[in-house]
Amino acid sequence: MNKLINIAALIAAAFAAPAHAGAIYDYQYTFSNGVVVNGSFTGTANGNLITDLSNISAFINGVAFNNSGSLYASSITNQWGGWSWQSGGGVASFDGLQNNFLFIDADYPSGYSYTNYFHDVSIPQRELYAYSQGVAGYNTYDYNTNAYISGVWSVKAAGSAVPEPTSVLLIGLGLAGLVAARRKKQA
């Protein structure tokens, strides 16, 4: 009986543990003029931060960026006494307060032949910008030096609102097995 309980506990723990490494996340930012940039990326969550960003897609008002699904994630850093972009190292945060990314269709700043990008950085000051040659007329800019505006940035694990049917089924079967084993022991 104890062995059965231990096995059931291990199975339940495996399904209850959140998938942090290599999970898919959906994001959205709504600019003050109503323009929406959204998409998804794969990343590794650690507390409030999501790092190792890859498989990045971006859409501006529903129109895909060039190379959507394989965008680069650059970041801004303070090197040699000044702020500059570096290739790689993009970071997203669940609350949006620690975002430091540039989603772009070229390996910027190693490559400069880009047609669209979306960046959100909180250092040295909050700055959000989306630009797309592929979507006529979209050159969107929000510049916030004050407190972060809530409700305009969201990121969540893809599909997190609905549990997977397989997981629910396995947990239910495990619980049914525990009930059956307990009844058998009592009989």
Tab-separated table of C-alpha atoms in Angstrom:
chain	number	residue	atom	x	y	z
A	1	MET	CA	0.000	0.000	0.000
A	2	ASN	CA	2.787	2.433	0.926
A	3	LYS	CA	4.530	1.650	-2.341
A	4	LEU	CA	1.324	2.460	-4.250
A	5	ILE	CA	0.938	5.762	-2.386
A	6	ASN	CA	4.567	6.690	-3.092
A	7	ILE	CA	4.142	5.951	-6.807
A	8	ALA	CA	0.919	7.971	-6.952
A	9	ALA	CA	2.622	10.873	-5.156
A	10	LEU	CA	5.521	10.835	-7.639
A	11	ILE	CA	3.116	10.829	-10.592
A	12	ALA	CA	1.077	13.677	-9.098
A	13	ALA	CA	4.248	15.697	-8.389
A	14	ALA	CA	5.447	15.212	-11.962
A	15	PHE	CA	2.203	16.594	-13.349
A	16	ALA	CA	1.876	19.368	-10.773
A	17	ALA	CA	5.376	20.771	-11.379
A	18	PRO	CA	5.237	23.740	-13.770
A	19	ALA	CA	7.191	23.409	-16.984
A	20	HIS	CA	9.825	26.135	-16.740
A	21	ALA	CA	12.507	25.128	-19.234
A	22	GLY	CA	11.660	25.435	-22.898
A	23	ALA	CA	8.038	26.408	-22.302
A	24	ILE	CA	6.064	28.390	-24.868
A	25	TYR	CA	4.786	31.814	-23.789
A	26	ASP	CA	2.275	34.143	-25.392
A	27	TYR	CA	2.823	37.885	-25.018
A	28	GLN	CA	0.952	41.062	-25.904
A	29	TYR	CA	1.608	44.774	-25.645
A	30	THR	CA	-1.046	47.417	-26.333
A	31	PHE	CA	0.349	50.836	-27.238
A	32	SER	CA	-1.338	54.037	-26.071
A	33	ASN	CA	-2.708	54.604	-29.595
A	34	GLY	CA	-4.404	51.173	-29.586
A	35	VAL	CA	-1.879	49.329	-31.773
A	36	VAL	CA	-1.324	45.772	-30.488
A	37	VAL	CA	1.898	43.775	-30.825
A	38	ASN	CA	1.548	40.137	-29.864
A	39	GLY	CA	3.160	36.775	-30.487
A	40	SER	CA	4.932	33.964	-28.720
A	41	PHE	CA	8.370	32.717	-27.779
A	42	THR	CA	10.040	29.735	-26.166
A	43	GLY	CA	11.996	30.446	-23.003
A	44	THR	CA	13.137	29.384	-19.555
A	45	ALA	CA	11.318	30.890	-16.566
A	46	ASN	CA	13.196	31.639	-13.375
A	47	GLY	CA	11.095	33.645	-10.940
A	48	ASN	CA	9.876	36.792	-12.707
A	49	LEU	CA	12.308	36.471	-15.657
A	50	ILE	CA	12.125	34.448	-18.858
A	51	THR	CA	15.507	33.926	-20.543
A	52	ASP	CA	16.910	31.861	-23.443
A	53	LEU	CA	14.284	33.336	-25.776
A	54	SER	CA	13.886	31.560	-29.132
A	55	ASN	CA	11.209	30.628	-31.696
A	56	ILE	CA	9.978	34.220	-31.473
A	57	SER	CA	6.949	35.354	-33.438
A	58	ALA	CA	5.505	38.862	-33.596
A	59	PHE	CA	2.407	40.393	-35.116
A	60	ILE	CA	1.392	44.032	-35.329
A	61	ASN	CA	-2.395	44.385	-35.411
A	62	GLY	CA	-2.578	40.783	-36.653
A	63	VAL	CA	-0.013	41.100	-39.475
A	64	ALA	CA	3.094	38.932	-39.054
A	65	PHE	CA	6.555	40.486	-38.897
A	66	ASN	CA	9.013	39.396	-41.564
A	67	ASN	CA	10.709	36.144	-40.344
A	68	SER	CA	8.021	35.735	-37.675
A	69	GLY	CA	8.753	32.498	-35.828
A	70	SER	CA	12.501	32.942	-36.211
A	71	LEU	CA	13.080	36.479	-34.931
A	72	TYR	CA	16.214	37.344	-32.947
A	73	ALA	CA	16.200	38.543	-29.329
A	74	SER	CA	18.844	41.200	-28.735
A	75	SER	CA	19.251	43.120	-25.465
A	76	ILE	CA	20.572	46.462	-24.287
A	77	THR	CA	23.585	46.678	-22.001
A	78	ASN	CA	25.827	49.303	-20.459
A	79	GLN	CA	29.275	48.788	-21.916
A	80	TRP	CA	32.190	51.200	-21.893
A	81	GLY	CA	30.138	53.885	-20.166
A	82	GLY	CA	27.227	53.906	-22.632
A	83	TRP	CA	24.088	51.978	-23.452
A	84	SER	CA	24.179	49.838	-26.581
A	85	TRP	CA	22.438	46.861	-28.140
A	86	GLN	CA	24.082	43.459	-28.063
A	87	SER	CA	23.254	40.406	-30.130
A	88	GLY	CA	21.381	37.873	-27.975
A	89	GLY	CA	20.553	37.946	-24.284
A	90	GLY	CA	16.955	39.138	-24.586
A	91	VAL	CA	14.919	38.841	-21.368
A	92	ALA	CA	11.158	39.086	-20.828
A	93	SER	CA	9.497	39.383	-17.437
A	94	PHE	CA	6.050	38.319	-16.321
A	95	ASP	CA	5.271	41.729	-14.828
A	96	GLY	CA	6.909	43.696	-17.675
A	97	LEU	CA	9.057	45.718	-15.291
A	98	GLN	CA	12.295	43.943	-16.219
A	99	ASN	CA	11.802	43.492	-19.955
A	100	ASN	CA	15.025	43.892	-21.930
A	101	PHE	CA	14.505	42.648	-25.459
A	102	LEU	CA	14.530	43.618	-29.094
A	103	PHE	CA	12.569	41.163	-31.257
A	104	ILE	CA	13.955	41.798	-34.736
A	105	ASP	CA	14.296	40.036	-38.088
A	106	ALA	CA	18.093	40.510	-38.301
A	107	ASP	CA	20.835	39.555	-35.830
A	108	TYR	CA	21.120	43.139	-34.637
A	109	PRO	CA	23.586	44.779	-34.131
A	110	SER	CA	25.645	42.193	-36.029
A	111	GLY	CA	23.303	42.664	-38.998
A	112	TYR	CA	21.521	45.849	-40.020
A	113	SER	CA	19.216	44.666	-42.802
A	114	TYR	CA	16.017	44.562	-40.745
A	115	THR	CA	12.498	45.460	-41.809
A	116	ASN	CA	10.649	45.261	-38.481
A	117	TYR	CA	11.210	45.088	-34.756
A	118	PHE	CA	9.585	45.406	-31.366
A	119	HIS	CA	11.569	46.384	-28.315
A	120	ASP	CA	10.729	46.855	-24.667
A	121	VAL	CA	13.494	47.926	-22.306
A	122	SER	CA	13.299	49.192	-18.755
A	123	ILE	CA	16.897	50.450	-18.563
A	124	PRO	CA	18.226	53.138	-18.595
A	125	GLN	CA	14.576	54.289	-18.794
A	126	ARG	CA	11.362	52.622	-19.906
A	127	GLU	CA	11.050	52.634	-23.680
A	128	LEU	CA	8.764	50.687	-26.002
A	129	TYR	CA	8.867	50.867	-29.755
A	130	ALA	CA	7.451	48.856	-32.660
A	131	TYR	CA	8.376	49.422	-36.290
A	132	SER	CA	7.441	47.501	-39.417
A	133	GLN	CA	8.088	48.291	-43.079
A	134	GLY	CA	5.954	45.258	-43.935
A	135	VAL	CA	2.866	46.772	-42.288
A	136	ALA	CA	2.224	50.104	-43.952
A	137	GLY	CA	2.145	53.067	-41.621
A	138	TYR	CA	3.194	51.300	-38.418
A	139	ASN	CA	5.855	53.217	-36.616
A	140	THR	CA	4.579	53.064	-33.046
A	141	TYR	CA	6.296	54.526	-30.029
A	142	ASP	CA	5.526	54.711	-26.300
A	143	TYR	CA	8.034	56.426	-24.074
A	144	ASN	CA	7.450	56.164	-20.348
A	145	THR	CA	9.800	57.716	-17.833
A	146	ASN	CA	7.256	57.383	-15.038
A	147	ALA	CA	5.741	54.350	-13.362
A	148	TYR	CA	4.922	51.336	-15.479
A	149	ILE	CA	1.387	51.383	-16.885
A	150	SER	CA	-0.395	48.190	-15.835
A	151	GLY	CA	-2.541	46.224	-18.245
A	152	VAL	CA	-0.623	47.030	-21.421
A	153	TRP	CA	1.874	44.123	-21.175
A	154	SER	CA	0.937	40.516	-20.596
A	155	VAL	CA	2.849	37.244	-20.874
A	156	LYS	CA	1.616	33.806	-19.884
A	157	ALA	CA	2.408	30.186	-20.570
A	158	ALA	CA	0.730	29.159	-23.806
A	159	GLY	CA	-2.454	27.225	-23.066
A	160	SER	CA	-2.171	27.879	-19.333
A	161	ALA	CA	-5.846	28.755	-19.033
A	162	VAL	CA	-7.023	25.233	-19.957
A	163	PRO	CA	-5.484	22.083	-18.399
A	164	GLU	CA	-4.393	19.365	-20.804
A	165	PRO	CA	-7.001	16.561	-21.005
A	166	THR	CA	-4.301	13.890	-20.709
A	167	SER	CA	-2.995	15.348	-17.445
A	168	VAL	CA	-6.487	15.567	-15.978
A	169	LEU	CA	-7.185	11.971	-17.044
A	170	LEU	CA	-3.959	10.628	-15.499
A	171	ILE	CA	-4.501	12.459	-12.224
A	172	GLY	CA	-8.093	11.170	-12.123
A	173	LEU	CA	-6.940	7.605	-12.780
A	174	GLY	CA	-4.338	7.911	-10.030
A	175	LEU	CA	-6.920	9.129	-7.540
A	176	ALA	CA	-9.331	6.361	-8.564
A	177	GLY	CA	-6.543	3.825	-8.018
A	178	LEU	CA	-5.866	5.190	-4.548
A	179	VAL	CA	-9.566	4.991	-3.637
A	180	ALA	CA	-9.784	1.407	-4.961
A	181	ALA	CA	-6.660	0.364	-3.048
A	182	ARG	CA	-7.985	1.902	0.165
A	183	ARG	CA	-11.362	0.133	-0.212
A	184	LYS	CA	-9.596	-3.165	-0.879
A	185	LYS	CA	-7.510	-2.736	2.283
A	186	GLN	CA	-10.619	-1.965	4.369
A	187	ALA	CA	-12.511	-5.018	3.041
